[in-house]
Coordinates of C-alpha atoms (C1' of nucleotides) in Angstrom, one line a residue:
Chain A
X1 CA 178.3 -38.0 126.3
X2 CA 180.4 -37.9 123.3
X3 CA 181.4 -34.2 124.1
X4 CA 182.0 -35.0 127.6
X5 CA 184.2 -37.9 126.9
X6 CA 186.2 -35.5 124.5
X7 CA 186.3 -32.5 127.2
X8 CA 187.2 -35.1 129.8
X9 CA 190.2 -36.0 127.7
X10 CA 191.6 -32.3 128.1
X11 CA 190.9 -32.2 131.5
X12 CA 192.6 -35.3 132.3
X13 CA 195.8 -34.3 131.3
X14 CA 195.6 -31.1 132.7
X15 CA 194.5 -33.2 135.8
X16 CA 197.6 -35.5 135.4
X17 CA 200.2 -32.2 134.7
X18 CA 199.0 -30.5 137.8
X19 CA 199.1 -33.6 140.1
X20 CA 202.6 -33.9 138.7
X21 CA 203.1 -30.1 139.5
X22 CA 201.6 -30.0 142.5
X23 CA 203.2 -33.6 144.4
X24 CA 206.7 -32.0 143.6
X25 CA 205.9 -28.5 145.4
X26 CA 204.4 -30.6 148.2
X27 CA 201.2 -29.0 147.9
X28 CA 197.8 -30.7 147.7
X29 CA 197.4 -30.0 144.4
X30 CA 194.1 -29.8 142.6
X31 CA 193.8 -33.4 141.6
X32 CA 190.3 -34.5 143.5
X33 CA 189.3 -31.0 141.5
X34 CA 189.8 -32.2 138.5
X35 CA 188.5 -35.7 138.7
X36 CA 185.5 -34.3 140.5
X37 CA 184.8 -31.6 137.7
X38 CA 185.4 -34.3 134.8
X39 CA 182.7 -36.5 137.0
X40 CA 180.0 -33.5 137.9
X41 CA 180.6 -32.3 134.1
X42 CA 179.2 -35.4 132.8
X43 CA 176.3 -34.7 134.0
X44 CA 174.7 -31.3 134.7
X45 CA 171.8 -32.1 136.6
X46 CA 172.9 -35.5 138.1
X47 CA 176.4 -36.8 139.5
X48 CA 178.0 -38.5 136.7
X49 CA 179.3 -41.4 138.7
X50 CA 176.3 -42.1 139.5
X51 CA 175.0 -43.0 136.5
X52 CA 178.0 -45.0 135.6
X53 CA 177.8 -46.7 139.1
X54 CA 174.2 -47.6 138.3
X55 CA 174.8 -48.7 134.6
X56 CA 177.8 -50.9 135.5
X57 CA 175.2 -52.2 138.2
X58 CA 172.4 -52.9 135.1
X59 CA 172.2 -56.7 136.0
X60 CA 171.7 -55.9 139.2
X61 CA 169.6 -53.1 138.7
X62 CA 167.5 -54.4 136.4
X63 CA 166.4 -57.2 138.4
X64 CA 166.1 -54.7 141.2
X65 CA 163.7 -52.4 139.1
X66 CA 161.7 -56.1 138.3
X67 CA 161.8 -56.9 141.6
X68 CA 160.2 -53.0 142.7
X69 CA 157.6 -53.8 140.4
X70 CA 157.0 -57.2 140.7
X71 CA 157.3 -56.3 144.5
X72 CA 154.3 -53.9 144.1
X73 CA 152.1 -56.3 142.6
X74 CA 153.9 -58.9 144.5
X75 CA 154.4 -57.3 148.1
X76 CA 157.5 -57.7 148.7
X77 CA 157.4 -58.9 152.8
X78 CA 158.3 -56.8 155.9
X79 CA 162.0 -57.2 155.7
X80 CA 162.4 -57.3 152.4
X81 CA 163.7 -53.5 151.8
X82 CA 165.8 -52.9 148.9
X83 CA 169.6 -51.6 149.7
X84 CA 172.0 -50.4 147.8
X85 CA 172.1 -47.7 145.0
X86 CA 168.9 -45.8 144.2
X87 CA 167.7 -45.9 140.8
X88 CA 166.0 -43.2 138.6
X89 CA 162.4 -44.4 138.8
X90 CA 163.0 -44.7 143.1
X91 CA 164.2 -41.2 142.6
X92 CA 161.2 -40.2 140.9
X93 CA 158.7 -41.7 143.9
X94 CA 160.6 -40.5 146.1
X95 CA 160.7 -36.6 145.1
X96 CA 157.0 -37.2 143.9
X97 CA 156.4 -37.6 147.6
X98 CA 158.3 -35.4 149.3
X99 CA 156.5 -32.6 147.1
X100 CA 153.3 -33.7 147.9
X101 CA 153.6 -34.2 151.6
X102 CA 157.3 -32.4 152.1
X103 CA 160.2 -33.4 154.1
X104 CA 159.6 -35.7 157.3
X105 CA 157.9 -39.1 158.3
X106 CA 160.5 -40.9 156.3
X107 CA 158.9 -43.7 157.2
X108 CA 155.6 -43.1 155.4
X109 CA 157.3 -43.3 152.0
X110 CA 157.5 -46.7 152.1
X111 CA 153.6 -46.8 153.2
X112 CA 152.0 -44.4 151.0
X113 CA 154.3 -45.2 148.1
X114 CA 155.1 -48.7 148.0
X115 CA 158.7 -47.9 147.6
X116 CA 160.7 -50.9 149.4
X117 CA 162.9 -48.0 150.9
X118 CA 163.1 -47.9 154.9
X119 CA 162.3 -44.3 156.2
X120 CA 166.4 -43.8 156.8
X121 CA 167.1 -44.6 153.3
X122 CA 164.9 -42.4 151.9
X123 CA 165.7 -39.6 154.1
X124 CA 169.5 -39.9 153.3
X125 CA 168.8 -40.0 150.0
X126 CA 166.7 -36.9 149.7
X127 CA 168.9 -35.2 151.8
X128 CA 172.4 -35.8 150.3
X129 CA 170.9 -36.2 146.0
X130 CA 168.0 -35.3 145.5
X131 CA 166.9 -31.8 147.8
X132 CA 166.7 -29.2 145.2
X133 CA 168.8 -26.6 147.1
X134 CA 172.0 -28.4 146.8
X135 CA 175.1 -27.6 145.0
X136 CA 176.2 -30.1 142.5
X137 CA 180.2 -29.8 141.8
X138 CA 183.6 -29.8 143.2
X139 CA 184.1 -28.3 146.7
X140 CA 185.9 -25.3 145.6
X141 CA 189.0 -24.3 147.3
X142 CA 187.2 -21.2 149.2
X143 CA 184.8 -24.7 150.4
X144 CA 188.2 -25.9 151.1
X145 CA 189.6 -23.3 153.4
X146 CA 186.0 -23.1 154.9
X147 CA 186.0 -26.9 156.3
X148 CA 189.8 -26.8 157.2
X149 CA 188.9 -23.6 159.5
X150 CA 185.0 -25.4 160.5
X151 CA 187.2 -28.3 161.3
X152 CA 190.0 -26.7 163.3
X153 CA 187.7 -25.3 165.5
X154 CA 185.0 -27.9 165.5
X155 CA 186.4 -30.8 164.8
X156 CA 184.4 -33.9 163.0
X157 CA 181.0 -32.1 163.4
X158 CA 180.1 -33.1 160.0
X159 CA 176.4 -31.4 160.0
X160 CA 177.1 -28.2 161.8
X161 CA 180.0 -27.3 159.0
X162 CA 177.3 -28.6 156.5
X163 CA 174.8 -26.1 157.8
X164 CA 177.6 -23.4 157.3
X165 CA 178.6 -24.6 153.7
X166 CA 175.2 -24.1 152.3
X167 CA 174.3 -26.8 149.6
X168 CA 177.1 -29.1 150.7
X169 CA 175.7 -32.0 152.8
X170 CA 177.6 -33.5 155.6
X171 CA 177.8 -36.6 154.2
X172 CA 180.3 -34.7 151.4
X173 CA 182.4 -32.9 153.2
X174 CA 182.8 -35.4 155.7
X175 CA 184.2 -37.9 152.3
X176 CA 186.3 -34.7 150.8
X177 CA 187.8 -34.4 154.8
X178 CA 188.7 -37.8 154.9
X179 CA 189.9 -38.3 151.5
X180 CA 192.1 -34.9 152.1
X181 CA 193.1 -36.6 155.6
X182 CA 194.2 -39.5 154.4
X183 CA 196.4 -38.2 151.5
X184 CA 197.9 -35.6 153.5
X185 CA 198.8 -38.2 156.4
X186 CA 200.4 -40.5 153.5
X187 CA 202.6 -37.5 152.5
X188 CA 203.3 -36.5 156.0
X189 CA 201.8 -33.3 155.9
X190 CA 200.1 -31.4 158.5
X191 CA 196.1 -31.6 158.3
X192 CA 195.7 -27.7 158.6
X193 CA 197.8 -25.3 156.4
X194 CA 199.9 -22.9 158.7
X195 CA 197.8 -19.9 158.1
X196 CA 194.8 -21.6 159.1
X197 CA 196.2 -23.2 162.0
X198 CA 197.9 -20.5 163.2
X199 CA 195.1 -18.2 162.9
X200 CA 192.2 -20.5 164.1
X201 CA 191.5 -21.4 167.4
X202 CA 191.4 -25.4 168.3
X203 CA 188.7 -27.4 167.5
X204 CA 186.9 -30.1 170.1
X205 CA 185.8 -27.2 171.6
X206 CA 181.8 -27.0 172.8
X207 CA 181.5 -23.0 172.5
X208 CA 182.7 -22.9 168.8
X209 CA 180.5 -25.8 168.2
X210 CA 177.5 -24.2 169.7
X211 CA 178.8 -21.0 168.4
X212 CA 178.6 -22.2 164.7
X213 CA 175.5 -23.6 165.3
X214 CA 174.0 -20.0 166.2
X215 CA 175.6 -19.1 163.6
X216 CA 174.1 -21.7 161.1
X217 CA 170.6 -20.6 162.3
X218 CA 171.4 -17.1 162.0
X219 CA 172.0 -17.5 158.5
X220 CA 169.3 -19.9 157.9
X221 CA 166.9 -17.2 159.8
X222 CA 168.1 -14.3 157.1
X223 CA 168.7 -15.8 154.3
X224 CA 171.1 -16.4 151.4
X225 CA 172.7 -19.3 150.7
X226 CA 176.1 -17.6 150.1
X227 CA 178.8 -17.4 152.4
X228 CA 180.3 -14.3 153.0
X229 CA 183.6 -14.3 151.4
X230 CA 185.3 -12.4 154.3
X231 CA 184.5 -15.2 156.6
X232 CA 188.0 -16.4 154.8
X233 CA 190.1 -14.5 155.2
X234 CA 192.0 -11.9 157.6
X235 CA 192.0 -14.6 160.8
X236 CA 194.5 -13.5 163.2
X237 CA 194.6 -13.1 166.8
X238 CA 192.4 -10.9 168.8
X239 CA 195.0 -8.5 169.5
X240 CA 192.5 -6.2 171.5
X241 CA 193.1 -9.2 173.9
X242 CA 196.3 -10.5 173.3
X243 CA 199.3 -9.3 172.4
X244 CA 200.9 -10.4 168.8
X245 CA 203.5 -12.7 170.3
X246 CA 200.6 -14.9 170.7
X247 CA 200.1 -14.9 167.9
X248 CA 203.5 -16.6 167.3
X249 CA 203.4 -18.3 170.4
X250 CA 200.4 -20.3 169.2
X251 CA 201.6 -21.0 165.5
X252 CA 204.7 -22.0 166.6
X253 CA 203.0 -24.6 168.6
X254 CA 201.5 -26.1 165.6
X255 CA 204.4 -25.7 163.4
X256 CA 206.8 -26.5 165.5
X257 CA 206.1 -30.1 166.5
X258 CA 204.6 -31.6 163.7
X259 CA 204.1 -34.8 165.2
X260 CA 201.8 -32.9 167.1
X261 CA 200.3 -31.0 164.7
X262 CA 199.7 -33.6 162.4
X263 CA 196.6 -35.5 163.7
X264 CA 196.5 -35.8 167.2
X265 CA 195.7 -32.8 168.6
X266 CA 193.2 -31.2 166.6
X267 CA 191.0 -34.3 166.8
X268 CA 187.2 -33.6 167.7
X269 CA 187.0 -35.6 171.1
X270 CA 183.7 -36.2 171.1
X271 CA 180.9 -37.8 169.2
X272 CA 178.1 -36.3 170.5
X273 CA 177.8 -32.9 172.2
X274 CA 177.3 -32.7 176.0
X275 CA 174.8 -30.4 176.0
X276 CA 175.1 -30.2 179.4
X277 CA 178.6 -30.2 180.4
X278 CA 180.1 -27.2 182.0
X279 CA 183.4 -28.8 181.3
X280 CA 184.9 -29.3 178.1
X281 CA 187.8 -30.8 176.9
X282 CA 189.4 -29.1 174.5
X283 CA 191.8 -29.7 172.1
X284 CA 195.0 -30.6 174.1
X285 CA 192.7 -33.5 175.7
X286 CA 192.1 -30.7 179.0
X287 CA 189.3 -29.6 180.1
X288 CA 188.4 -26.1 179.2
X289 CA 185.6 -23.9 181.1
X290 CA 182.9 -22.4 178.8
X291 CA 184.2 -19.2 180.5
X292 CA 187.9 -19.3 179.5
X293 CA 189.5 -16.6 177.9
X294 CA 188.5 -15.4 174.2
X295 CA 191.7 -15.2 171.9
X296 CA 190.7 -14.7 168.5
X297 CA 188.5 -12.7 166.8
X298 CA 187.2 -14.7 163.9
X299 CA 184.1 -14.2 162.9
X300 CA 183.6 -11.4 165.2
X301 CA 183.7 -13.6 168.0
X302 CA 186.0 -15.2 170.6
X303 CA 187.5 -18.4 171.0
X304 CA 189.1 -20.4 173.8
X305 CA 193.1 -20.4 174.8
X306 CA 193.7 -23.8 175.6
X307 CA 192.9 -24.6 179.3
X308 CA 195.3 -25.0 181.8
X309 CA 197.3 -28.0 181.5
X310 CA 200.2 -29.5 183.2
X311 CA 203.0 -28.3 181.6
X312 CA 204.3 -31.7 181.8
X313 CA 201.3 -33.1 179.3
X314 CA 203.5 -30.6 176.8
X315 CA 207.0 -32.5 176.7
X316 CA 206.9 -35.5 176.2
X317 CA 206.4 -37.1 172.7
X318 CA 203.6 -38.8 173.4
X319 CA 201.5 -35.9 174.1
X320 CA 200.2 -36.9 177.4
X321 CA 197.8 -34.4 177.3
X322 CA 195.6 -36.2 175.4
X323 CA 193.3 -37.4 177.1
X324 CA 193.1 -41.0 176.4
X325 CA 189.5 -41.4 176.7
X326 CA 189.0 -38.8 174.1
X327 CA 189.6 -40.3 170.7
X328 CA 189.6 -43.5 169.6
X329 CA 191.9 -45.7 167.7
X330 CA 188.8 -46.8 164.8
X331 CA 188.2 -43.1 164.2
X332 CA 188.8 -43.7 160.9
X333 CA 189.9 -47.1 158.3
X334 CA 193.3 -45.3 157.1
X335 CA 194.5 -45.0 160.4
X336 CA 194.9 -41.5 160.5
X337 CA 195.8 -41.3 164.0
X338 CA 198.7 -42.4 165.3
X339 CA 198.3 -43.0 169.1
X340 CA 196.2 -44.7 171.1
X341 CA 193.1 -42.5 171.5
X342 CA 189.2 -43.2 171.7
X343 CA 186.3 -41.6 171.5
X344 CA 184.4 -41.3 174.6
X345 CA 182.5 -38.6 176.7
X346 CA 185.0 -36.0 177.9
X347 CA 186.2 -37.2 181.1
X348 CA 187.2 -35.0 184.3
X349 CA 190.4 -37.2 184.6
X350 CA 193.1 -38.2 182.4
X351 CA 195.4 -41.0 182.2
X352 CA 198.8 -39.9 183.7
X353 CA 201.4 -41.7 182.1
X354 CA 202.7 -44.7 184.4
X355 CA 199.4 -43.8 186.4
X356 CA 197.1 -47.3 186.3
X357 CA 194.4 -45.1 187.6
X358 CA 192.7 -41.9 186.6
X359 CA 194.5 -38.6 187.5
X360 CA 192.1 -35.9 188.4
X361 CA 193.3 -32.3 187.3
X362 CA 191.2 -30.5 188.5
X363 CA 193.4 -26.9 188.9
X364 CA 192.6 -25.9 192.6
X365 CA 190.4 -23.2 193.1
X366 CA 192.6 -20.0 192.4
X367 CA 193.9 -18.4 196.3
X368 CA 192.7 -15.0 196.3
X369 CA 195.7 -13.8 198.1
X370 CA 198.0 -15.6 196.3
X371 CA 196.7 -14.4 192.7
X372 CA 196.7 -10.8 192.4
X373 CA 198.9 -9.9 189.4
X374 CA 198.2 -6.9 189.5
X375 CA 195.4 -4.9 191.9
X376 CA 192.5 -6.6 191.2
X377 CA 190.3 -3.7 191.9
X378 CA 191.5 -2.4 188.9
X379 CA 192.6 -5.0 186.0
X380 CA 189.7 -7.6 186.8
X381 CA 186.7 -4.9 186.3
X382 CA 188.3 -3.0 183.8
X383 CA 187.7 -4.0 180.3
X384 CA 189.5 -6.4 178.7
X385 CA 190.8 -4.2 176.0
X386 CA 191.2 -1.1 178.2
X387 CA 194.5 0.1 177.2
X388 CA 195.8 -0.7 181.1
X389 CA 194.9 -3.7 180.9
X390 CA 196.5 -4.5 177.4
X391 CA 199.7 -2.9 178.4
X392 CA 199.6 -4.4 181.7
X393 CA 198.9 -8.2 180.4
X394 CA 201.3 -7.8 177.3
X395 CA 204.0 -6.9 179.8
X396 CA 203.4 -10.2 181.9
X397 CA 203.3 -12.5 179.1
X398 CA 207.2 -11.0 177.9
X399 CA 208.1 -11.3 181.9
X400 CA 206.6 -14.9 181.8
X401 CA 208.2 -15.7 178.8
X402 CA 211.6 -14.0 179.8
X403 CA 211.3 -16.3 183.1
X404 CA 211.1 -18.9 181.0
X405 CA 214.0 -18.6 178.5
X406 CA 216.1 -16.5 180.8
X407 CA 216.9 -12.9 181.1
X408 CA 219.4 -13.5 177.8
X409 CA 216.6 -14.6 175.5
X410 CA 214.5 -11.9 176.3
X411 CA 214.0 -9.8 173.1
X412 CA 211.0 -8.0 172.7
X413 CA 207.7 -9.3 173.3
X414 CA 206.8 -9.1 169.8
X415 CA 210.2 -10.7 168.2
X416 CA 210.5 -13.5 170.7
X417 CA 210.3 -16.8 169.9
X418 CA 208.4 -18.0 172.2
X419 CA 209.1 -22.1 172.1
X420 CA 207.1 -25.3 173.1
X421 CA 208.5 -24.9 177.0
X422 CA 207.1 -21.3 176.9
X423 CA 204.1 -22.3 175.7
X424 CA 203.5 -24.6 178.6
X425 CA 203.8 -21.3 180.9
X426 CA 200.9 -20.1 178.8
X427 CA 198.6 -18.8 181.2
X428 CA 195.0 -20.3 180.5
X429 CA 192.2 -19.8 181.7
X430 CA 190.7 -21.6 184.8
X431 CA 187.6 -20.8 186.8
X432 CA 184.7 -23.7 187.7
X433 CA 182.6 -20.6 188.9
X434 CA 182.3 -19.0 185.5
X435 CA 180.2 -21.2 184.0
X436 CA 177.7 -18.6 182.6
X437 CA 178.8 -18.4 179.1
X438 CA 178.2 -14.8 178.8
X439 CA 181.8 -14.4 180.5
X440 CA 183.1 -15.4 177.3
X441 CA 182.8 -12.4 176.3
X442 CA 184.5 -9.9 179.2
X443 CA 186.8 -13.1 180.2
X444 CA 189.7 -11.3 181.2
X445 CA 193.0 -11.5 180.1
X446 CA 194.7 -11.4 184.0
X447 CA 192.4 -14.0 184.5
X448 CA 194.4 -16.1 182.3
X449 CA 197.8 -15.2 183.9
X450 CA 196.6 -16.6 187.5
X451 CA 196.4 -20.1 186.7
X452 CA 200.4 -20.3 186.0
X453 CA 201.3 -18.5 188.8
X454 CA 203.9 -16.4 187.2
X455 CA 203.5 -13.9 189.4
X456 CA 206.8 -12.2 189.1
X457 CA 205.2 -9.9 187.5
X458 CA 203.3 -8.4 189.8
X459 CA 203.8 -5.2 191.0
Chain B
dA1 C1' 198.6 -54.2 128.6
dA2 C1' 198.1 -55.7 133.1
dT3 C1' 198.0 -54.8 137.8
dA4 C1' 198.0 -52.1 141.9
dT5 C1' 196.8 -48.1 144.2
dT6 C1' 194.3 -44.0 144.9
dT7 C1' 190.2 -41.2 144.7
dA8 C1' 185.5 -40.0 144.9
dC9 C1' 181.3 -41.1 146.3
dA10 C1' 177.0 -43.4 147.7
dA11 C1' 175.0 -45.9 151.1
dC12 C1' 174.7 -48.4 155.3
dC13 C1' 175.2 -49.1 160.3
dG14 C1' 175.0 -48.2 165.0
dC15 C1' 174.4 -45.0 168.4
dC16 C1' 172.3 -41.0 170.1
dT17 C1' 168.6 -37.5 171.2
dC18 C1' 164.0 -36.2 171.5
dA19 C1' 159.2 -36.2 171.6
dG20 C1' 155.0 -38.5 172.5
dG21 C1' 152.4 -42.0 174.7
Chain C
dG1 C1' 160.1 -42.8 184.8
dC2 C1' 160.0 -46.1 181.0
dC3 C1' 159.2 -47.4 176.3
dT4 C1' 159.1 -46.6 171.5
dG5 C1' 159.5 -44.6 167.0
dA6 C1' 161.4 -41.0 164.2
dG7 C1' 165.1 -38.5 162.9
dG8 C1' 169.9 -37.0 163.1
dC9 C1' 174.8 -37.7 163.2
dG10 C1' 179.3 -39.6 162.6
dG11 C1' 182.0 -43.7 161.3
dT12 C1' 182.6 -47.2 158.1
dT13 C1' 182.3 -49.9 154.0
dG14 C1' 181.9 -51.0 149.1
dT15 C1' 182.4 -49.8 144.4
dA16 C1' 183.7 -47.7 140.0
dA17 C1' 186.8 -44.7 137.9
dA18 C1' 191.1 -42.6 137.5
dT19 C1' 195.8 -42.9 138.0
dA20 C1' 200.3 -44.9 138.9
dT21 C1' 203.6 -48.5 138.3

DNA sequence: AATATTTACAACCGCCTCAGG
DNA sequence: GCCTGAGGCGGTTGTAAATAT
């Protein structure tokens, strides 16, 4: 303890110096790193806090630990389950237990043990402290850059990015997220770093949650706890698909607004997966279908483009795009959102501003004859990375943008700047009949271009 | 030194899904 | 189809410690 308390002395200064360092450069910094290291360092096998938290607690505790074994002898009554911090010796019963009869009917514990824990408790507390497999320490910054990706593309789904963060429990990332939301949002600074956000797709979205969750089991299936380091790095659009103004396009949407960036609109909508939606929203509030286009290329897989919007939901400040229904105003205690936003199931409508009612918007069914960019025969069954079809689809997303800014503004493809207007012309993705999620994976990009109906382009 | 604020963390609560009867 | 219990998940709260003022 007495070495500890001399190595934490070191450490807080260093801790202090970089704080100092770090607030002036804007950055995060590595405080919660070096408070968390001074706290997991006290204590190799067991959270340091912990044992301060219960020590501070000893009057409490102590008549506690009387009461668990007075309770034994005297039976403590139904009802009469003990709350609050766990102590050593309910540790003990409660790993005694779950290696004798493993994990699972929580609720026996209580029975077979006499432990005056209810079957949640217990379960929570094996889970988060005392499973064997877990990793005791500081979420380091490769964890970091893990949950801010998990969470751009996932949004709050606490246990999926814990099931990709192996020996992290939900429960922990979901404190680190908040703490890290909450002192970002007091400096004003965006949630996601710009090379994450920028080279992520959006979060709230079903297929990267189900996608991660194949994922998870695929890595549970074969193996090793460790998470393959490229996983961090090299994100960056699908070009095979897309053509690098995207790229831009996209980033500049985050960066560019940062009142959008900031919370709103990478928000997980939902609580609870709808397993059997077709529709989802996704991150812009819209609805998205499980068969829109695949941008990006992380993890060897494809994402969504966000679905097809009004353009209008883009311009004004309040982000009408949002759908109202989606996120709600006690998502968290510090108030890290700043509009008026719930969290419901995903709804087919969306508030329109001025609109008492609910606006359906629903894109019509694309016209055949009206949305032919270029000869269907051809760009629709060729592959989406055919070199036609690349050329073909970079060249209407310059003409689209070019339509946009003017014939003067038209640099090339690749150096235009493609602004928050532009981006509303952003062809997405629309089809109610490609619901079979295999069409993820040949979605099309000309597909993608109908929605708009930029169609000067067409030959 | 005292007080206020921030941070990290454990634990609880309520809601949900699912399986079994 | 309904009910019930178990388990899971995400949101929230409470607390000590660390840090700032």
């Amino acid at each position: 303890m007495s070495s500890a308390s001399s190595g934490d002395d070191g450490d807080h200064k260093a801790g202090i110096l970089r704080v100092m360092s770090s607030a002036s450069s804007g950055d995060d910094g590595d405080y919660k790193t070096q408070k968390r290291n001074r706290s997991s360092s006290s204590s190799e096998d067991d959270d340091g806090r912990r044992l301060k938290y219960r020590s501070i607690l000893s009057a409490d505790q102590e008549t506690d630990e009387g009461d668990n074994t007075g309770e034994e002898g005297g039976g403590g009554g139904e009802g009469s389950l003990k709350k609050g911090p766990w102590t050593a010796a309910e540790d003990e019963i409660l790993v005694a237990h779950v290696k004798k009869y493993g994990e699972g009917n929580w609720n026996a514990v209580q029975k077979c043990t006499g432990l005056a824990r209810c079957g949640k408790s217990c379960r929570l507390r094996w889970a988060n402290h005392l499973r064997p497999d877990l990793r005791k320490g500081a979420i380091t910054p490769e964890e970091e850059r893990r949950i801010l990706e998990l969470h751009l593309r996932i949004g709050n789904k606490w246990a999926q990015m814990a099931a990709l963060l192996p020996g992290r429990t939900d429960n922990e990332i979901k404190n680190f997220w908040n703490t890290r939301l909450k002192k970002r949002n007091r400096a004003k600074l965006p949630i996601y770093p710009a090379d994450i956000s920028s080279g992520c797709p959006l979060n709230g979205n079903q297929e990267n949650a189900d996608m991660l969750t194949k994922e998870a089991s695929q890595r549970d299936e074969t193996e090793d706890s460790k998470v393959p380091e490229v996983e961090f790095k090299d994100y960056k659009l699908n070009t095979d698909i897309f053509p690098p103004c995207f790229d831009k396009l996209i980033g500049s949407l985050v960066e560019q607004d940062s009142d959008l960036s900031h919370n709103t609109m990478f928000m997980c909508p939902s609580k609870r997966p709808w397993k059997s939606d077709m529709m989802y929203h996704n991150s812009y509030g819209c609805r998205s279908s499980p068969a829109a286009p695949a941008v990006f290329d992380q993890f060897g897989k494809y994402s969504m483009l966000p679905s097809p919007c009004d353009p209008n939901l883009y311009t004004n400040n309040q982000f009408h795009g949002y759908d109202p229904n989606l996120v709600t105003p006690k998502m968290s205690s510090f108030e890290p959102i700043h509009r008026s936003i719930k969290l419901e199931p995903p709804s087919h409508q969306y508030s329109h501003p001025g609109d008492i009612g609910w606006v359906d918007i629903t894109p019509s069914p694309i016209e055949p004859d009206q949305s032919v960019p270029i000869s269907p025969e051809i760009s629709r069954f060729l592959p989406y990375n055919h070199p036609i079809v690349r050329e073909q689809f970079s060249q209407s997303v310059y003409e689209a943008a070019r339509s946009i800014d003017g014939p003067n503004s038209a640099e090339t493809t690749q150096d235009h700047d493609i602004n928050h207007d532009a981006f509303n012309q952003i062809p997405a993705y629309f089809s109610s009949e490609n619901d079979n999620e295999n069409q993820l994976d040949f979605a099309h990009p000309f597909d993608v271009l109908d929605y708009t109906g930029h169609r000067e382009y067409k030959q």
